[in-house]
């Protein structure tokens, strides 16, 4: 999956990687290929593509040229060998877990994760016996302590939704390496503009492209990136989908045919051909367009978020702010090390007036929208304890820093003075 811009820098890749002028028409923008099927040259070619003996397009559930351009671009930005785009961030997490594991297997998971991932993990545990082994804390030693012979992977986020905690990816990847386990990192809140987890040892990177990559809150999507570095053959057959013959593909062994991109191929064959959550070409196109401005947007997201977080921290109605770029915050040194630009633009803060104050604050906002997305150009607010994290028990809510008094903000690209004025007028309604 070489891209023509492999040697270019990040902003150049954001604009160019994975797409070039259309050879048949000269169209400069990536065309949207709205077609389900692609005409075969011959029955031999059809059979070869079906059997994975040759690459080529056949049916858009498994691959499509517009979607492939998005896959190449995100793979380039993450420094991955290949990527597989899917219909949502939720299905990206699902496909990674299902491709790595079968019933009876387990994986070590961070105790601080996006609420939708926690909900999915609980459901997969109860119905399909895929067991999350939640670490008791955030240090590499906490992750290592949960590993058992059943463990097949380690899963964490780079920057945690919603509290902006920056994880020690180097330390956690050393644990993964020591136990010969793949490290899966959900990089949604950082985007590759802030953190490229593969550079710190991640083997698989997932995104909800619904957030910063798309950027404008128009389309749901997800993507799975394969670093192409993990040696699946050195695991004694523990990942049988990847290392053992597929009888319905003439005995195809993915690690033999596709040694550099084994995990991505397994995700495409099992995840897209069998399970089916493919991404629409239209959504791929909109996401590609969004990515072109990613580095510019992330710089502004971070600087606006830092200003708003600092303003909130000094306000008498505010109990605490969780944004580790502020001086004296827990995790400040980790944030300084991994994200000098700032830990993104999603963070939490707590009001002294408790749940009633949190709800009054949110409903009093005028410019900032009360809605449940993040990573958009527009600023957003939500009450996690009764929405995104409602399924957690009280102790888990406390651990995730989403108690009843907590508000989550996703700071956008507006003039920061206007955001602060809106926040101040909403806070004034509390007294
Ligand atoms: C939003 C989100 C997801 C789920 O993505 P969808 O596109 O909404 O399905 C997964 N992980 C994180 C960290 C998220 O913020």
Short mmCIF file of C-alpha atoms and ligand atoms in Angstrom, two decimals:
data_model
loop_
_atom_site.label_atom_id
_atom_site.label_comp_id
_atom_site.label_asym_id
_atom_site.label_seq_id
_atom_site.Cartn_x
_atom_site.Cartn_y
_atom_site.Cartn_z
CA UNK A 1 0.00 0.00 0.00
CA UNK A 2 2.73 2.45 -0.87
CA UNK A 3 1.60 6.02 -1.27
CA UNK A 4 3.24 8.47 -3.58
CA UNK A 5 3.82 10.86 -0.69
CA UNK A 6 5.63 8.50 1.67
CA UNK A 7 8.55 10.92 2.00
CA UNK A 8 6.40 14.01 2.50
CA UNK A 9 5.67 15.70 5.79
CA UNK A 10 2.43 15.48 7.76
CA UNK A 11 0.43 18.43 6.38
CA UNK A 12 1.41 17.52 2.82
CA UNK A 13 0.29 13.94 3.41
CA UNK A 14 -3.00 15.17 4.91
CA UNK A 15 -3.73 16.87 1.59
CA UNK A 16 -2.22 14.39 -0.88
CA UNK A 17 -1.60 10.89 0.48
CA UNK A 18 -3.51 8.07 -1.12
CA UNK A 19 -5.23 10.05 -3.88
CA UNK A 20 -4.01 11.47 -7.17
CA UNK A 21 -5.67 13.06 -10.21
CA UNK A 22 -8.07 10.64 -11.88
CA UNK A 23 -6.19 9.07 -14.82
CA UNK A 24 -9.25 8.79 -17.07
CA UNK A 25 -10.72 12.30 -16.62
CA UNK A 26 -8.06 14.41 -14.91
CA UNK A 27 -10.43 15.17 -12.05
CA UNK A 28 -8.25 16.64 -9.29
CA UNK A 29 -10.58 15.72 -6.43
CA UNK A 30 -10.97 12.05 -5.53
CA UNK A 31 -14.08 10.84 -7.47
CA UNK A 32 -16.94 9.24 -5.56
CA UNK A 33 -17.43 5.76 -7.03
CA UNK A 34 -21.07 5.05 -6.33
CA UNK A 35 -21.17 1.52 -7.69
CA UNK A 36 -21.74 -1.76 -5.92
CA UNK A 37 -20.10 -3.95 -8.55
CA UNK A 38 -17.06 -3.74 -10.84
CA UNK A 39 -17.08 -5.48 -14.23
CA UNK A 40 -14.61 -8.36 -14.50
CA UNK A 41 -12.32 -8.83 -17.54
CA UNK A 42 -12.76 -12.58 -17.51
CA UNK A 43 -14.10 -15.45 -15.43
CA UNK A 44 -10.50 -16.22 -14.45
CA UNK A 45 -10.05 -12.70 -13.08
CA UNK A 46 -13.34 -12.96 -11.18
CA UNK A 47 -12.28 -16.25 -9.64
CA UNK A 48 -8.80 -14.93 -8.78
CA UNK A 49 -10.20 -11.85 -7.02
CA UNK A 50 -12.72 -13.93 -5.10
CA UNK A 51 -10.04 -16.37 -3.97
CA UNK A 52 -7.65 -13.53 -3.02
CA UNK A 53 -5.10 -14.74 -5.58
CA UNK A 54 -5.25 -11.30 -7.20
CA UNK A 55 -6.19 -7.89 -5.89
CA UNK A 56 -8.95 -5.92 -7.56
CA UNK A 57 -12.38 -4.50 -6.94
CA UNK A 58 -15.38 -6.81 -7.05
CA UNK A 59 -18.11 -5.60 -4.69
CA UNK A 60 -18.18 -2.44 -2.58
CA UNK A 61 -18.94 -4.16 0.73
CA UNK A 62 -15.35 -5.41 0.76
CA UNK A 63 -13.58 -2.56 -1.04
CA UNK A 64 -14.32 0.48 -3.18
CA UNK A 65 -11.93 2.95 -4.87
CA UNK A 66 -13.12 6.01 -2.92
CA UNK A 67 -12.98 4.12 0.35
CA UNK A 68 -9.54 2.79 -0.62
CA UNK A 69 -8.26 6.36 -1.06
CA UNK A 70 -9.35 7.14 2.50
CA UNK A 71 -7.68 3.93 3.72
CA UNK A 72 -4.41 4.85 2.03
CA UNK A 73 -4.49 8.38 3.43
CA UNK A 74 -5.14 7.39 7.04
CA UNK A 75 -2.58 4.57 6.80
CA UNK A 76 -0.01 7.13 5.59
CA UNK A 77 -0.83 9.58 8.39
CA UNK A 78 -0.60 6.86 11.05
CA UNK A 79 2.55 5.30 9.57
CA UNK A 80 0.64 2.03 9.05
CA UNK A 81 1.13 -0.55 6.29
CA UNK A 82 -2.60 -0.76 5.51
CA UNK A 83 -5.99 0.35 6.79
CA UNK A 84 -9.57 -0.94 6.60
CA UNK A 85 -12.40 1.60 6.71
CA UNK A 86 -15.66 0.58 8.36
CA UNK A 87 -19.08 2.07 8.98
CA UNK A 88 -18.43 3.50 12.48
CA UNK A 89 -15.84 3.74 15.23
CA UNK A 90 -17.93 1.28 17.17
CA UNK A 91 -17.61 -1.31 14.38
CA UNK A 92 -13.86 -0.65 14.18
CA UNK A 93 -13.48 -1.68 17.83
CA UNK A 94 -15.84 -4.63 17.31
CA UNK A 95 -13.99 -5.95 14.24
CA UNK A 96 -10.60 -5.72 15.94
CA UNK A 97 -11.83 -7.72 18.95
CA UNK A 98 -13.65 -10.30 16.80
CA UNK A 99 -10.71 -10.77 14.42
CA UNK A 100 -8.18 -11.26 17.22
CA UNK A 101 -10.28 -13.50 19.44
CA UNK A 102 -12.80 -16.29 19.74
CA UNK A 103 -15.05 -17.31 22.61
CA UNK A 104 -13.07 -18.06 25.76
CA UNK A 105 -10.30 -15.58 24.96
CA UNK A 106 -9.55 -12.48 27.02
CA UNK A 107 -7.84 -9.10 26.61
CA UNK A 108 -6.50 -6.53 29.02
CA UNK A 109 -8.41 -3.26 28.72
CA UNK A 110 -7.79 0.19 30.12
CA UNK A 111 -10.20 1.08 32.94
CA UNK A 112 -10.73 4.49 31.32
CA UNK A 113 -12.36 4.12 27.92
CA UNK A 114 -15.08 5.72 25.82
CA UNK A 115 -18.48 4.66 27.22
CA UNK A 116 -19.52 2.97 23.96
CA UNK A 117 -16.40 0.78 24.06
CA UNK A 118 -17.09 -0.17 27.68
CA UNK A 119 -20.69 -1.06 26.79
CA UNK A 120 -19.57 -3.15 23.79
CA UNK A 121 -16.98 -4.96 25.90
CA UNK A 122 -19.52 -5.85 28.59
CA UNK A 123 -21.99 -7.16 25.98
CA UNK A 124 -19.34 -9.23 24.17
CA UNK A 125 -18.34 -10.69 27.53
CA UNK A 126 -21.89 -11.68 28.51
CA UNK A 127 -23.03 -13.01 25.12
CA UNK A 128 -19.87 -14.25 23.38
CA UNK A 129 -17.46 -14.96 26.26
CA UNK A 130 -14.79 -12.47 25.17
CA UNK A 131 -13.49 -11.32 28.51
CA UNK A 132 -12.20 -7.78 29.20
CA UNK A 133 -9.59 -7.87 31.97
CA UNK A 134 -9.77 -4.27 33.19
CA UNK A 135 -6.53 -2.87 34.61
CA UNK A 136 -6.89 -1.51 38.14
CA UNK A 137 -5.04 1.68 37.28
CA UNK A 138 -3.39 3.45 34.37
CA UNK A 139 0.27 2.46 34.76
CA UNK A 140 1.98 -0.18 32.59
CA UNK A 141 2.33 -2.34 35.73
CA UNK A 142 -1.45 -2.16 36.24
CA UNK A 143 -1.94 -3.51 32.70
CA UNK A 144 0.69 -6.21 33.14
CA UNK A 145 -0.91 -7.43 36.39
CA UNK A 146 -4.08 -8.52 34.55
CA UNK A 147 -2.37 -10.69 31.90
CA UNK A 148 -3.28 -14.42 32.03
CA UNK A 149 -2.65 -17.30 29.59
CA UNK A 150 -6.02 -16.44 27.97
CA UNK A 151 -4.98 -12.85 27.19
CA UNK A 152 -4.80 -12.12 23.45
CA UNK A 153 -4.37 -8.34 23.30
CA UNK A 154 -4.02 -5.11 25.23
CA UNK A 155 -6.48 -2.29 24.47
CA UNK A 156 -6.30 1.37 25.48
CA UNK A 157 -6.97 4.88 24.18
CA UNK A 158 -4.13 7.33 23.44
CA UNK A 159 -6.03 10.26 25.00
CA UNK A 160 -8.98 9.13 27.08
CA UNK A 161 -12.57 10.13 26.31
CA UNK A 162 -13.79 12.14 28.23
CA UNK A 163 -11.14 13.16 30.78
CA UNK A 164 -8.21 13.88 28.37
CA UNK A 165 -5.80 11.64 30.31
CA UNK A 166 -2.76 10.86 28.13
CA UNK A 167 -1.75 7.19 28.37
CA UNK A 168 1.84 5.95 28.66
CA UNK A 169 1.93 4.23 25.27
CA UNK A 170 5.65 3.46 25.43
CA UNK A 171 5.31 1.76 28.83
CA UNK A 172 2.19 -0.17 27.83
CA UNK A 173 3.71 -1.28 24.52
CA UNK A 174 6.76 -2.59 26.41
CA UNK A 175 4.38 -4.76 28.45
CA UNK A 176 2.71 -5.96 25.24
CA UNK A 177 6.11 -6.78 23.68
CA UNK A 178 7.26 -8.66 26.78
CA UNK A 179 4.18 -10.92 26.63
CA UNK A 180 4.08 -11.16 22.82
CA UNK A 181 0.65 -9.52 22.65
CA UNK A 182 -0.57 -6.99 20.06
CA UNK A 183 -1.27 -3.50 21.43
CA UNK A 184 -4.50 -1.93 20.15
CA UNK A 185 -4.80 1.85 20.56
CA UNK A 186 -7.97 3.86 19.96
CA UNK A 187 -6.48 7.12 18.67
CA UNK A 188 -9.78 8.97 18.11
CA UNK A 189 -9.19 11.80 20.61
CA UNK A 190 -5.63 12.52 19.51
CA UNK A 191 -5.87 11.97 15.76
CA UNK A 192 -2.54 11.29 14.02
CA UNK A 193 -1.88 15.05 14.08
CA UNK A 194 -1.20 14.85 17.84
CA UNK A 195 -0.11 11.23 18.45
CA UNK A 196 0.96 8.47 16.07
CA UNK A 197 0.70 5.42 18.35
CA UNK A 198 2.63 3.15 15.95
CA UNK A 199 5.73 5.27 16.62
CA UNK A 200 5.35 4.33 20.30
CA UNK A 201 4.88 0.61 19.68
CA UNK A 202 1.17 0.12 18.88
CA UNK A 203 0.37 -2.73 16.48
CA UNK A 204 -3.21 -1.80 15.64
CA UNK A 205 -4.72 1.71 15.68
CA UNK A 206 -8.46 2.37 15.47
CA UNK A 207 -10.40 5.57 14.94
CA UNK A 208 -13.88 6.85 14.98
CA UNK A 209 -13.57 9.03 11.89
CA UNK A 210 -16.86 10.62 12.99
CA UNK A 211 -14.78 12.91 15.23
CA UNK A 212 -11.60 14.86 14.33
CA UNK A 213 -10.80 13.10 11.04
CA UNK A 214 -14.13 14.02 9.43
CA UNK A 215 -14.09 17.14 11.55
CA UNK A 216 -17.44 18.70 10.71
CA UNK A 217 -19.80 16.26 12.38
CA UNK A 218 -21.43 15.18 9.10
CA UNK A 219 -20.63 11.49 8.77
CA UNK A 220 -20.23 8.41 10.93
CA UNK A 221 -17.25 6.21 10.11
CA UNK A 222 -14.37 4.20 11.52
CA UNK A 223 -11.00 2.86 10.45
CA UNK A 224 -8.56 0.14 11.52
CA UNK A 225 -4.84 0.61 10.84
CA UNK A 226 -2.34 -2.27 10.74
CA UNK A 227 1.25 -1.38 11.65
CA UNK A 228 2.32 -4.61 9.94
CA UNK A 229 4.93 -5.29 12.60
CA UNK A 230 3.43 -7.90 14.89
CA UNK A 231 4.75 -11.42 14.20
CA UNK A 232 1.54 -13.50 14.25
CA UNK A 233 3.46 -16.64 13.26
CA UNK A 234 5.53 -16.51 16.46
CA UNK A 235 2.52 -17.01 18.73
CA UNK A 236 1.96 -20.76 18.47
CA UNK A 237 -1.28 -20.49 16.50
CA UNK A 238 -3.01 -18.25 19.06
CA UNK A 239 -4.56 -16.11 16.32
CA UNK A 240 -5.95 -18.88 14.16
CA UNK A 241 -7.94 -16.65 11.79
CA UNK A 242 -4.67 -14.99 10.80
CA UNK A 243 -2.24 -17.92 10.80
CA UNK A 244 -4.30 -20.99 9.84
CA UNK A 245 -5.66 -22.05 6.43
CA UNK A 246 -9.10 -20.77 5.34
CA UNK A 247 -10.78 -23.83 3.80
CA UNK A 248 -13.26 -21.68 1.84
CA UNK A 249 -10.36 -19.77 0.20
CA UNK A 250 -8.47 -22.84 -1.13
CA UNK A 251 -6.43 -23.07 2.06
CA UNK A 252 -5.34 -19.42 2.05
CA UNK A 253 -2.97 -18.70 4.97
CA UNK A 254 -3.07 -14.94 5.46
CA UNK A 255 0.37 -14.62 7.06
CA UNK A 256 1.95 -16.47 4.11
CA UNK A 257 0.18 -14.58 1.31
CA UNK A 258 0.12 -11.16 3.02
CA UNK A 259 2.97 -11.13 5.58
CA UNK A 260 3.16 -7.32 5.76
CA UNK A 261 -0.56 -6.60 6.17
CA UNK A 262 -1.93 -9.82 7.72
CA UNK A 263 -4.18 -8.18 10.27
CA UNK A 264 -5.71 -5.75 7.78
CA UNK A 265 -6.45 -8.61 5.35
CA UNK A 266 -8.04 -10.69 8.11
CA UNK A 267 -10.21 -7.69 9.09
CA UNK A 268 -11.26 -7.20 5.48
CA UNK A 269 -12.08 -10.85 4.81
CA UNK A 270 -13.78 -11.67 8.10
CA UNK A 271 -14.90 -8.19 9.14
CA UNK A 272 -16.15 -6.82 5.80
CA UNK A 273 -16.86 -9.83 3.58
CA UNK A 274 -18.42 -11.92 6.39
CA UNK A 275 -19.72 -9.46 9.01
CA UNK A 276 -20.34 -6.60 6.58
CA UNK A 277 -20.10 -3.09 8.14
CA UNK A 278 -18.51 -1.36 5.14
CA UNK A 279 -18.19 2.41 4.75
CA UNK A 280 -20.22 4.27 2.12
CA UNK A 281 -18.12 5.92 -0.65
CA UNK A 282 -19.91 9.20 0.10
CA UNK A 283 -18.84 9.06 3.74
CA UNK A 284 -15.30 8.17 2.69
CA UNK A 285 -15.24 11.20 0.38
CA UNK A 286 -16.45 13.60 3.09
CA UNK A 287 -13.93 12.17 5.56
CA UNK A 288 -11.09 12.53 3.05
CA UNK A 289 -12.06 16.17 2.55
CA UNK A 290 -12.08 16.71 6.31
CA UNK A 291 -8.62 15.21 6.73
CA UNK A 292 -7.14 17.80 4.35
CA UNK A 293 -7.45 20.43 7.11
CA UNK A 294 -6.69 18.13 10.08
CA UNK A 295 -3.32 19.61 11.14
CA UNK A 296 -4.64 23.19 11.00
CA UNK A 297 -7.77 22.30 12.91
CA UNK A 298 -5.96 20.34 15.62
CA UNK A 299 -3.64 23.26 16.42
CA UNK A 300 -6.63 25.58 16.87
CA UNK A 301 -8.68 22.95 18.77
CA UNK A 302 -5.79 22.56 21.24
CA UNK A 303 -5.14 26.25 21.77
CA UNK A 304 -8.84 27.05 22.24
CA UNK A 305 -9.26 24.12 24.66
CA UNK A 306 -6.27 25.19 26.73
CA UNK A 307 -7.63 28.74 27.06
CA UNK A 308 -11.13 27.57 28.00
CA UNK A 309 -9.81 24.97 30.47
CA UNK A 310 -7.57 27.55 32.17
CA UNK A 311 -10.48 30.00 32.39
CA UNK A 312 -12.75 27.37 33.96
CA UNK A 313 -10.08 26.34 36.47
CA UNK A 314 -10.01 29.85 37.91
CA UNK A 315 -13.79 30.20 38.15
CA UNK A 316 -15.31 30.10 41.67
CA UNK A 317 -18.21 27.82 40.58
CA UNK A 318 -15.83 25.15 39.29
CA UNK A 319 -14.58 22.32 41.55
CA UNK A 320 -11.96 20.84 39.19
CA UNK A 321 -10.92 20.70 35.54
CA UNK A 322 -9.40 17.58 33.96
CA UNK A 323 -7.13 18.84 31.18
CA UNK A 324 -3.54 17.69 31.69
CA UNK A 325 -1.99 20.58 29.75
CA UNK A 326 -2.76 22.86 32.72
CA UNK A 327 0.03 23.23 35.29
CA UNK A 328 -0.28 21.05 38.38
CA UNK A 329 -2.73 18.56 36.79
CA UNK A 330 -2.41 14.80 37.34
CA UNK A 331 -0.77 13.37 34.23
CA UNK A 332 0.85 16.70 33.35
CA UNK A 333 4.26 15.16 32.64
CA UNK A 334 2.74 12.42 30.43
CA UNK A 335 0.86 15.07 28.43
CA UNK A 336 3.98 17.24 28.10
CA UNK A 337 5.91 14.21 26.80
CA UNK A 338 3.38 12.85 24.28
CA UNK A 339 1.38 15.90 23.19
CA UNK A 340 3.36 19.14 23.35
CA UNK A 341 0.64 20.80 21.20
CA UNK A 342 -1.93 19.91 23.87
CA UNK A 343 -4.09 16.87 24.72
CA UNK A 344 -6.81 17.60 22.16
CA UNK A 345 -9.99 19.52 22.83
CA UNK A 346 -12.22 17.12 24.76
CA UNK A 347 -12.11 17.41 28.55
CA UNK A 348 -14.24 17.32 31.68
CA UNK A 349 -14.82 19.70 34.53
CA UNK A 350 -16.93 19.51 37.70
CA UNK A 351 -19.26 22.10 39.20
CA UNK A 352 -19.40 22.78 42.93
CA UNK A 353 -23.20 22.84 42.68
CA UNK A 354 -23.33 19.12 41.71
CA UNK A 355 -25.69 17.52 39.21
CA UNK A 356 -28.26 20.35 39.29
CA UNK A 357 -25.56 22.91 38.46
CA UNK A 358 -24.13 20.71 35.69
CA UNK A 359 -27.53 20.40 34.04
CA UNK A 360 -28.37 24.10 34.43
CA UNK A 361 -24.99 25.01 32.95
CA UNK A 362 -25.48 22.79 29.89
CA UNK A 363 -29.01 23.97 29.15
CA UNK A 364 -27.98 27.64 29.62
CA UNK A 365 -25.31 27.50 26.92
CA UNK A 366 -26.27 29.38 23.77
CA UNK A 367 -23.32 29.17 21.37
CA UNK A 368 -22.06 25.79 22.57
CA UNK A 369 -24.43 23.01 21.46
CA UNK A 370 -25.84 20.39 23.83
CA UNK A 371 -25.19 17.23 21.83
CA UNK A 372 -23.34 13.96 21.97
CA UNK A 373 -20.60 14.18 19.39
CA UNK A 374 -17.01 15.31 19.94
CA UNK A 375 -14.16 16.58 17.77
CA UNK A 376 -16.29 18.85 15.63
CA UNK A 377 -15.55 22.33 14.36
CA UNK A 378 -18.42 23.53 16.59
CA UNK A 379 -18.11 23.51 20.39
CA UNK A 380 -20.27 20.94 22.20
CA UNK A 381 -21.29 20.04 25.75
CA UNK A 382 -22.87 16.95 27.34
CA UNK A 383 -23.61 15.49 30.80
CA UNK A 384 -21.80 12.12 30.59
CA UNK A 385 -23.23 10.57 33.77
CA UNK A 386 -26.75 10.52 32.30
CA UNK A 387 -25.79 9.94 28.64
CA UNK A 388 -22.50 8.54 27.28
CA UNK A 389 -21.47 6.88 30.55
CA UNK A 390 -24.92 6.13 32.02
CA UNK A 391 -24.38 2.35 31.99
CA UNK A 392 -21.49 2.57 34.49
CA UNK A 393 -21.99 1.97 38.20
CA UNK A 394 -21.20 4.80 40.63
CA UNK A 395 -17.69 3.49 41.41
CA UNK A 396 -16.87 3.13 37.69
CA UNK A 397 -18.22 6.62 37.04
CA UNK A 398 -15.90 7.98 39.72
CA UNK A 399 -12.95 6.07 38.15
CA UNK A 400 -13.83 7.49 34.72
CA UNK A 401 -14.17 10.98 36.26
CA UNK A 402 -17.77 11.30 35.10
CA UNK A 403 -19.70 11.81 38.33
CA UNK A 404 -23.07 13.60 38.42
CA UNK A 405 -21.32 16.99 38.82
CA UNK A 406 -19.22 16.51 35.66
CA UNK A 407 -19.63 18.24 32.28
CA UNK A 408 -17.78 17.16 29.12
CA UNK A 409 -16.79 19.82 26.63
CA UNK A 410 -15.52 19.43 23.07
CA UNK A 411 -14.00 22.74 22.15
CA UNK A 412 -14.30 23.83 18.52
CA UNK A 413 -12.77 26.44 16.27
CA UNK A 414 -14.80 29.53 17.19
CA UNK A 415 -13.12 32.70 18.48
CA UNK A 416 -12.20 31.72 22.00
CA UNK A 417 -13.48 35.02 23.44
CA UNK A 418 -16.98 34.10 22.26
CA UNK A 419 -16.72 30.64 23.85
CA UNK A 420 -15.63 32.15 27.15
CA UNK A 421 -18.45 34.70 27.03
CA UNK A 422 -20.97 31.88 26.49
CA UNK A 423 -19.49 29.82 29.33
CA UNK A 424 -19.47 32.83 31.67
CA UNK A 425 -23.11 33.68 31.01
CA UNK A 426 -24.09 30.01 31.63
CA UNK A 427 -22.02 29.89 34.85
CA UNK A 428 -23.67 33.16 35.98
CA UNK A 429 -27.04 31.35 35.90
CA UNK A 430 -25.82 29.03 38.69
CA UNK A 431 -25.63 31.67 41.41
C1 LIG B 1 -16.97 8.08 19.32
C2 LIG B 1 -15.93 7.11 19.72
C3 LIG B 1 -16.00 5.77 19.29
C4 LIG B 1 -17.18 5.24 18.51
O1 LIG B 1 -17.24 5.84 17.27
P1 LIG B 1 -18.61 6.03 16.40
O2 LIG B 1 -18.10 6.54 15.12
O3 LIG B 1 -19.47 6.98 17.16
O4 LIG B 1 -19.23 4.67 16.30
C5 LIG B 1 -14.98 4.92 19.65
N1 LIG B 1 -13.92 5.35 20.41
C6 LIG B 1 -13.85 6.62 20.85
C7 LIG B 1 -12.68 7.04 21.68
C8 LIG B 1 -14.84 7.54 20.52
O5 LIG B 1 -14.75 8.80 20.97
#
